[in-house]
Amino acid sequence: MAATPPWYADINMAEFSERLRLLRSARNIKQSRLAELLGISPRSYNRWERGGNLPHLDMLIKIADILQVSLDELVGRTKPSSDIAIHNHELHTLCQQANKLPDEDQKALIQIMDGLVKKAQLNEVLRGKAK
């Protein structure tokens, strides 16, 4: 079994677990969903948030990518940013992929998204009038 890297000693376990919980919660991701995105069991993930274990570097990188933060931010070396581009990880990933599409396809996506947003806004107005 490989030895624990020396930089792990610099990570405050309690601070990391709290930071992980706060970052996940700020993005409205449930523990079970984040575990699924990481390809691990919810029980393993829960240990990280309870401060029982620290993830290995490869998992730290995956967590940082999913939560859209730097590794320094994730492990508490820098303050957490309140600037979250897109809260939903799947939507964030799709937007990154959509950004590479040709202009014609991007315009079509814009029309679809605009229609969905307007529909949601209209439903919200109608719900407000029904009360």
Short mmCIF file of N, CA and C in Angstrom, two decimals:
data_model
loop_
_atom_site.label_atom_id
_atom_site.label_comp_id
_atom_site.label_asym_id
_atom_site.label_seq_id
_atom_site.Cartn_x
_atom_site.Cartn_y
_atom_site.Cartn_z
N MET A 1 0.84 -1.18 0.00
CA MET A 1 0.00 0.00 0.00
C MET A 1 0.88 1.23 0.00
N ALA A 2 0.52 2.24 -0.77
CA ALA A 2 1.33 3.45 -0.91
C ALA A 2 1.26 4.28 0.37
N ALA A 3 2.35 4.95 0.64
CA ALA A 3 2.41 5.83 1.82
C ALA A 3 1.56 7.07 1.58
N THR A 4 1.09 7.66 2.67
CA THR A 4 0.30 8.88 2.58
C THR A 4 1.19 10.03 2.13
N PRO A 5 0.78 10.79 1.11
CA PRO A 5 1.61 11.91 0.65
C PRO A 5 1.78 12.93 1.77
N PRO A 6 2.96 13.58 1.85
CA PRO A 6 3.21 14.53 2.93
C PRO A 6 2.25 15.73 2.93
N TRP A 7 1.75 16.13 1.77
CA TRP A 7 0.86 17.29 1.72
C TRP A 7 -0.50 17.01 2.35
N TYR A 8 -0.84 15.71 2.54
CA TYR A 8 -2.10 15.38 3.21
C TYR A 8 -2.10 15.89 4.65
N ALA A 9 -0.92 15.95 5.25
CA ALA A 9 -0.81 16.43 6.63
C ALA A 9 -1.21 17.90 6.75
N ASP A 10 -1.11 18.63 5.64
CA ASP A 10 -1.46 20.06 5.64
C ASP A 10 -2.97 20.29 5.55
N ILE A 11 -3.74 19.25 5.30
CA ILE A 11 -5.19 19.39 5.17
C ILE A 11 -5.84 19.15 6.52
N ASN A 12 -6.58 20.12 6.99
CA ASN A 12 -7.33 19.99 8.23
C ASN A 12 -8.58 19.19 7.92
N MET A 13 -8.68 17.98 8.47
CA MET A 13 -9.77 17.06 8.16
C MET A 13 -11.14 17.68 8.45
N ALA A 14 -11.28 18.31 9.61
CA ALA A 14 -12.58 18.90 9.97
C ALA A 14 -12.93 20.05 9.03
N GLU A 15 -11.94 20.86 8.70
CA GLU A 15 -12.18 21.98 7.79
C GLU A 15 -12.53 21.48 6.39
N PHE A 16 -11.83 20.43 5.94
CA PHE A 16 -12.13 19.88 4.63
C PHE A 16 -13.55 19.33 4.57
N SER A 17 -13.94 18.56 5.58
CA SER A 17 -15.27 17.95 5.56
C SER A 17 -16.35 19.03 5.57
N GLU A 18 -16.15 20.09 6.34
CA GLU A 18 -17.13 21.19 6.38
C GLU A 18 -17.15 21.93 5.05
N ARG A 19 -15.98 22.16 4.47
CA ARG A 19 -15.89 22.85 3.18
C ARG A 19 -16.58 22.04 2.10
N LEU A 20 -16.35 20.74 2.10
CA LEU A 20 -16.97 19.85 1.12
C LEU A 20 -18.49 19.91 1.24
N ARG A 21 -19.00 19.84 2.46
CA ARG A 21 -20.44 19.90 2.68
C ARG A 21 -21.01 21.24 2.22
N LEU A 22 -20.35 22.33 2.54
CA LEU A 22 -20.84 23.65 2.16
C LEU A 22 -20.84 23.84 0.65
N LEU A 23 -19.76 23.43 0.00
CA LEU A 23 -19.68 23.58 -1.46
C LEU A 23 -20.74 22.73 -2.15
N ARG A 24 -20.93 21.51 -1.66
CA ARG A 24 -21.95 20.63 -2.25
C ARG A 24 -23.34 21.21 -2.04
N SER A 25 -23.62 21.66 -0.84
CA SER A 25 -24.93 22.23 -0.53
C SER A 25 -25.21 23.50 -1.33
N ALA A 26 -24.20 24.33 -1.51
CA ALA A 26 -24.37 25.57 -2.27
C ALA A 26 -24.76 25.29 -3.72
N ARG A 27 -24.43 24.11 -4.19
CA ARG A 27 -24.75 23.75 -5.57
C ARG A 27 -25.99 22.87 -5.66
N ASN A 28 -26.67 22.71 -4.54
CA ASN A 28 -27.90 21.91 -4.48
C ASN A 28 -27.71 20.49 -4.99
N ILE A 29 -26.58 19.88 -4.60
CA ILE A 29 -26.31 18.50 -4.98
C ILE A 29 -26.42 17.65 -3.72
N LYS A 30 -27.16 16.57 -3.79
CA LYS A 30 -27.29 15.66 -2.65
C LYS A 30 -26.04 14.79 -2.57
N GLN A 31 -25.75 14.32 -1.37
CA GLN A 31 -24.60 13.44 -1.17
C GLN A 31 -24.65 12.24 -2.11
N SER A 32 -25.81 11.63 -2.21
CA SER A 32 -25.94 10.43 -3.05
C SER A 32 -25.66 10.75 -4.51
N ARG A 33 -26.07 11.93 -4.97
CA ARG A 33 -25.84 12.32 -6.37
C ARG A 33 -24.36 12.59 -6.62
N LEU A 34 -23.71 13.25 -5.69
CA LEU A 34 -22.27 13.52 -5.86
C LEU A 34 -21.49 12.21 -5.84
N ALA A 35 -21.89 11.30 -4.97
CA ALA A 35 -21.24 9.97 -4.94
C ALA A 35 -21.42 9.27 -6.29
N GLU A 36 -22.62 9.37 -6.85
CA GLU A 36 -22.89 8.76 -8.15
C GLU A 36 -22.01 9.37 -9.23
N LEU A 37 -21.89 10.70 -9.23
CA LEU A 37 -21.06 11.38 -10.22
C LEU A 37 -19.59 11.00 -10.09
N LEU A 38 -19.18 10.69 -8.86
CA LEU A 38 -17.80 10.30 -8.60
C LEU A 38 -17.55 8.81 -8.82
N GLY A 39 -18.63 8.04 -8.95
CA GLY A 39 -18.50 6.60 -9.16
C GLY A 39 -18.12 5.85 -7.89
N ILE A 40 -18.60 6.35 -6.75
CA ILE A 40 -18.32 5.69 -5.47
C ILE A 40 -19.64 5.46 -4.73
N SER A 41 -19.57 4.73 -3.63
CA SER A 41 -20.78 4.49 -2.85
C SER A 41 -21.12 5.72 -2.01
N PRO A 42 -22.40 5.96 -1.76
CA PRO A 42 -22.78 7.07 -0.88
C PRO A 42 -22.15 6.95 0.50
N ARG A 43 -21.96 5.74 0.97
CA ARG A 43 -21.35 5.52 2.28
C ARG A 43 -19.90 6.03 2.31
N SER A 44 -19.15 5.75 1.24
CA SER A 44 -17.77 6.23 1.15
C SER A 44 -17.74 7.75 1.13
N TYR A 45 -18.63 8.32 0.35
CA TYR A 45 -18.68 9.78 0.27
C TYR A 45 -19.03 10.38 1.64
N ASN A 46 -20.01 9.79 2.31
CA ASN A 46 -20.45 10.29 3.61
C ASN A 46 -19.29 10.36 4.62
N ARG A 47 -18.37 9.41 4.54
CA ARG A 47 -17.21 9.41 5.44
C ARG A 47 -16.37 10.67 5.25
N TRP A 48 -16.29 11.14 4.01
CA TRP A 48 -15.52 12.36 3.75
C TRP A 48 -16.18 13.56 4.41
N GLU A 49 -17.50 13.65 4.30
CA GLU A 49 -18.19 14.80 4.89
C GLU A 49 -18.25 14.72 6.42
N ARG A 50 -18.15 13.53 6.96
CA ARG A 50 -18.13 13.39 8.43
C ARG A 50 -16.72 13.53 8.98
N GLY A 51 -15.71 13.63 8.11
CA GLY A 51 -14.34 13.81 8.56
C GLY A 51 -13.63 12.52 8.91
N GLY A 52 -14.19 11.39 8.48
CA GLY A 52 -13.58 10.11 8.79
C GLY A 52 -12.41 9.77 7.89
N ASN A 53 -12.46 10.20 6.65
CA ASN A 53 -11.41 9.90 5.66
C ASN A 53 -11.21 11.10 4.76
N LEU A 54 -10.04 11.12 4.11
CA LEU A 54 -9.78 12.09 3.05
C LEU A 54 -9.73 11.35 1.73
N PRO A 55 -10.31 11.91 0.69
CA PRO A 55 -10.21 11.26 -0.62
C PRO A 55 -8.78 11.33 -1.16
N HIS A 56 -8.44 10.42 -2.04
CA HIS A 56 -7.16 10.44 -2.72
C HIS A 56 -7.15 11.59 -3.73
N LEU A 57 -5.97 11.94 -4.20
CA LEU A 57 -5.81 13.08 -5.10
C LEU A 57 -6.70 12.99 -6.33
N ASP A 58 -6.81 11.81 -6.94
CA ASP A 58 -7.63 11.69 -8.14
C ASP A 58 -9.09 12.03 -7.84
N MET A 59 -9.57 11.64 -6.66
CA MET A 59 -10.94 11.97 -6.26
C MET A 59 -11.07 13.46 -5.93
N LEU A 60 -10.05 14.03 -5.29
CA LEU A 60 -10.09 15.47 -5.00
C LEU A 60 -10.23 16.26 -6.30
N ILE A 61 -9.52 15.83 -7.32
CA ILE A 61 -9.59 16.51 -8.62
C ILE A 61 -10.99 16.38 -9.21
N LYS A 62 -11.57 15.18 -9.16
CA LYS A 62 -12.93 14.98 -9.67
C LYS A 62 -13.94 15.82 -8.90
N ILE A 63 -13.80 15.85 -7.58
CA ILE A 63 -14.73 16.64 -6.75
C ILE A 63 -14.62 18.12 -7.12
N ALA A 64 -13.39 18.61 -7.24
CA ALA A 64 -13.18 20.02 -7.60
C ALA A 64 -13.80 20.33 -8.95
N ASP A 65 -13.64 19.43 -9.91
CA ASP A 65 -14.22 19.65 -11.24
C ASP A 65 -15.75 19.71 -11.17
N ILE A 66 -16.34 18.77 -10.47
CA ILE A 66 -17.80 18.72 -10.37
C ILE A 66 -18.35 19.94 -9.65
N LEU A 67 -17.67 20.36 -8.57
CA LEU A 67 -18.14 21.50 -7.79
C LEU A 67 -17.69 22.84 -8.37
N GLN A 68 -16.90 22.79 -9.45
CA GLN A 68 -16.42 23.99 -10.15
C GLN A 68 -15.58 24.89 -9.23
N VAL A 69 -14.64 24.27 -8.53
CA VAL A 69 -13.73 25.01 -7.65
C VAL A 69 -12.30 24.54 -7.90
N SER A 70 -11.34 25.31 -7.41
CA SER A 70 -9.95 24.89 -7.49
C SER A 70 -9.67 23.90 -6.36
N LEU A 71 -8.58 23.17 -6.49
CA LEU A 71 -8.19 22.25 -5.42
C LEU A 71 -7.89 23.04 -4.14
N ASP A 72 -7.25 24.19 -4.27
CA ASP A 72 -6.95 25.03 -3.10
C ASP A 72 -8.24 25.43 -2.39
N GLU A 73 -9.25 25.77 -3.15
CA GLU A 73 -10.53 26.15 -2.56
C GLU A 73 -11.18 24.95 -1.88
N LEU A 74 -11.10 23.80 -2.51
CA LEU A 74 -11.72 22.59 -1.97
C LEU A 74 -11.09 22.17 -0.64
N VAL A 75 -9.76 22.25 -0.55
CA VAL A 75 -9.10 21.76 0.67
C VAL A 75 -8.89 22.85 1.71
N GLY A 76 -9.38 24.06 1.43
CA GLY A 76 -9.34 25.11 2.44
C GLY A 76 -8.12 25.99 2.43
N ARG A 77 -7.33 25.94 1.38
CA ARG A 77 -6.15 26.81 1.30
C ARG A 77 -6.51 28.22 0.85
N THR A 78 -7.65 28.36 0.17
CA THR A 78 -8.16 29.68 -0.20
C THR A 78 -9.63 29.75 0.18
N LYS A 79 -10.14 30.95 0.29
CA LYS A 79 -11.54 31.14 0.67
C LYS A 79 -12.45 30.66 -0.46
N PRO A 80 -13.61 30.12 -0.08
CA PRO A 80 -14.54 29.67 -1.13
C PRO A 80 -15.11 30.85 -1.89
N SER A 81 -15.24 30.67 -3.17
CA SER A 81 -15.82 31.68 -4.03
C SER A 81 -17.33 31.52 -4.03
N SER A 82 -18.03 32.64 -4.01
CA SER A 82 -19.50 32.56 -4.08
C SER A 82 -19.96 32.60 -5.53
N ASP A 83 -19.01 32.64 -6.45
CA ASP A 83 -19.31 32.76 -7.86
C ASP A 83 -19.43 31.37 -8.50
N ILE A 84 -20.66 30.89 -8.62
CA ILE A 84 -20.91 29.58 -9.22
C ILE A 84 -21.54 29.83 -10.59
N ALA A 85 -20.88 29.36 -11.62
CA ALA A 85 -21.37 29.60 -12.97
C ALA A 85 -22.74 28.93 -13.17
N ILE A 86 -22.78 27.63 -13.03
CA ILE A 86 -24.01 26.87 -13.20
C ILE A 86 -24.06 25.84 -12.09
N HIS A 87 -25.12 25.85 -11.30
CA HIS A 87 -25.23 24.97 -10.14
C HIS A 87 -25.34 23.50 -10.52
N ASN A 88 -26.03 23.18 -11.59
CA ASN A 88 -26.24 21.79 -11.99
C ASN A 88 -25.04 21.30 -12.78
N HIS A 89 -24.36 20.26 -12.25
CA HIS A 89 -23.14 19.77 -12.88
C HIS A 89 -23.39 19.28 -14.31
N GLU A 90 -24.47 18.55 -14.52
CA GLU A 90 -24.75 18.03 -15.86
C GLU A 90 -25.00 19.16 -16.85
N LEU A 91 -25.74 20.18 -16.41
CA LEU A 91 -25.99 21.33 -17.28
C LEU A 91 -24.70 22.08 -17.56
N HIS A 92 -23.86 22.20 -16.55
CA HIS A 92 -22.56 22.87 -16.73
C HIS A 92 -21.72 22.13 -17.78
N THR A 93 -21.69 20.81 -17.68
CA THR A 93 -20.92 20.00 -18.63
C THR A 93 -21.48 20.15 -20.04
N LEU A 94 -22.81 20.11 -20.16
CA LEU A 94 -23.43 20.27 -21.48
C LEU A 94 -23.15 21.65 -22.07
N CYS A 95 -23.18 22.67 -21.23
CA CYS A 95 -22.90 24.03 -21.71
C CYS A 95 -21.47 24.13 -22.23
N GLN A 96 -20.54 23.48 -21.56
CA GLN A 96 -19.16 23.48 -22.04
C GLN A 96 -19.07 22.80 -23.41
N GLN A 97 -19.81 21.71 -23.57
CA GLN A 97 -19.80 21.00 -24.84
C GLN A 97 -20.52 21.81 -25.91
N ALA A 98 -21.62 22.45 -25.53
CA ALA A 98 -22.39 23.25 -26.47
C ALA A 98 -21.59 24.44 -26.98
N ASN A 99 -20.70 24.93 -26.16
CA ASN A 99 -19.87 26.07 -26.55
C ASN A 99 -18.96 25.73 -27.72
N LYS A 100 -18.74 24.44 -27.97
CA LYS A 100 -17.88 23.99 -29.06
C LYS A 100 -18.67 23.71 -30.34
N LEU A 101 -19.99 23.79 -30.25
CA LEU A 101 -20.83 23.52 -31.42
C LEU A 101 -20.76 24.66 -32.42
N PRO A 102 -21.10 24.38 -33.68
CA PRO A 102 -21.17 25.45 -34.68
C PRO A 102 -22.25 26.48 -34.31
N ASP A 103 -22.12 27.68 -34.82
CA ASP A 103 -23.05 28.77 -34.51
C ASP A 103 -24.51 28.40 -34.76
N GLU A 104 -24.78 27.71 -35.85
CA GLU A 104 -26.15 27.33 -36.18
C GLU A 104 -26.77 26.48 -35.06
N ASP A 105 -26.00 25.51 -34.59
CA ASP A 105 -26.49 24.63 -33.53
C ASP A 105 -26.64 25.40 -32.21
N GLN A 106 -25.72 26.32 -31.96
CA GLN A 106 -25.83 27.14 -30.74
C GLN A 106 -27.08 28.01 -30.78
N LYS A 107 -27.40 28.56 -31.95
CA LYS A 107 -28.61 29.37 -32.07
C LYS A 107 -29.86 28.53 -31.81
N ALA A 108 -29.86 27.31 -32.29
CA ALA A 108 -31.00 26.42 -32.05
C ALA A 108 -31.15 26.12 -30.56
N LEU A 109 -30.04 25.87 -29.89
CA LEU A 109 -30.07 25.63 -28.45
C LEU A 109 -30.57 26.85 -27.68
N ILE A 110 -30.15 28.01 -28.11
CA ILE A 110 -30.60 29.25 -27.47
C ILE A 110 -32.12 29.39 -27.58
N GLN A 111 -32.66 29.08 -28.74
CA GLN A 111 -34.12 29.17 -28.93
C GLN A 111 -34.84 28.16 -28.02
N ILE A 112 -34.33 26.96 -27.94
CA ILE A 112 -34.95 25.94 -27.09
C ILE A 112 -34.90 26.37 -25.63
N MET A 113 -33.73 26.80 -25.19
CA MET A 113 -33.57 27.21 -23.79
C MET A 113 -34.44 28.43 -23.48
N ASP A 114 -34.47 29.37 -24.39
CA ASP A 114 -35.30 30.56 -24.20
C ASP A 114 -36.77 30.18 -24.06
N GLY A 115 -37.22 29.25 -24.88
CA GLY A 115 -38.61 28.79 -24.81
C GLY A 115 -38.91 28.13 -23.47
N LEU A 116 -37.99 27.32 -22.97
CA LEU A 116 -38.20 26.66 -21.68
C LEU A 116 -38.22 27.66 -20.53
N VAL A 117 -37.33 28.64 -20.58
CA VAL A 117 -37.30 29.66 -19.53
C VAL A 117 -38.59 30.48 -19.55
N LYS A 118 -39.03 30.88 -20.74
CA LYS A 118 -40.27 31.67 -20.84
C LYS A 118 -41.48 30.87 -20.37
N LYS A 119 -41.50 29.57 -20.67
CA LYS A 119 -42.59 28.71 -20.22
C LYS A 119 -42.62 28.66 -18.69
N ALA A 120 -41.43 28.50 -18.06
CA ALA A 120 -41.35 28.45 -16.60
C ALA A 120 -41.79 29.78 -15.99
N GLN A 121 -41.39 30.88 -16.61
CA GLN A 121 -41.78 32.21 -16.11
C GLN A 121 -43.30 32.39 -16.22
N LEU A 122 -43.88 31.96 -17.33
CA LEU A 122 -45.33 32.07 -17.52
C LEU A 122 -46.07 31.22 -16.49
N ASN A 123 -45.59 30.00 -16.26
CA ASN A 123 -46.21 29.14 -15.25
C ASN A 123 -46.14 29.77 -13.87
N GLU A 124 -45.04 30.43 -13.56
CA GLU A 124 -44.88 31.10 -12.27
C GLU A 124 -45.89 32.24 -12.14
N VAL A 125 -46.08 33.01 -13.19
CA VAL A 125 -47.06 34.11 -13.17
C VAL A 125 -48.47 33.55 -13.00
N LEU A 126 -48.78 32.49 -13.72
CA LEU A 126 -50.11 31.90 -13.63
C LEU A 126 -50.37 31.32 -12.25
N ARG A 127 -49.37 30.72 -11.64
CA ARG A 127 -49.52 30.19 -10.28
C ARG A 127 -49.78 31.33 -9.30
N GLY A 128 -49.09 32.44 -9.52
CA GLY A 128 -49.27 33.62 -8.64
C GLY A 128 -50.66 34.19 -8.75
N LYS A 129 -51.25 34.18 -9.94
CA LYS A 129 -52.61 34.72 -10.12
C LYS A 129 -53.66 33.77 -9.58
N ALA A 130 -53.35 32.47 -9.54
CA ALA A 130 -54.30 31.48 -9.08
C ALA A 130 -54.47 31.53 -7.55
N LYS A 131 -53.51 32.12 -6.87
CA LYS A 131 -53.57 32.17 -5.40
C LYS A 131 -54.51 33.22 -4.90
#
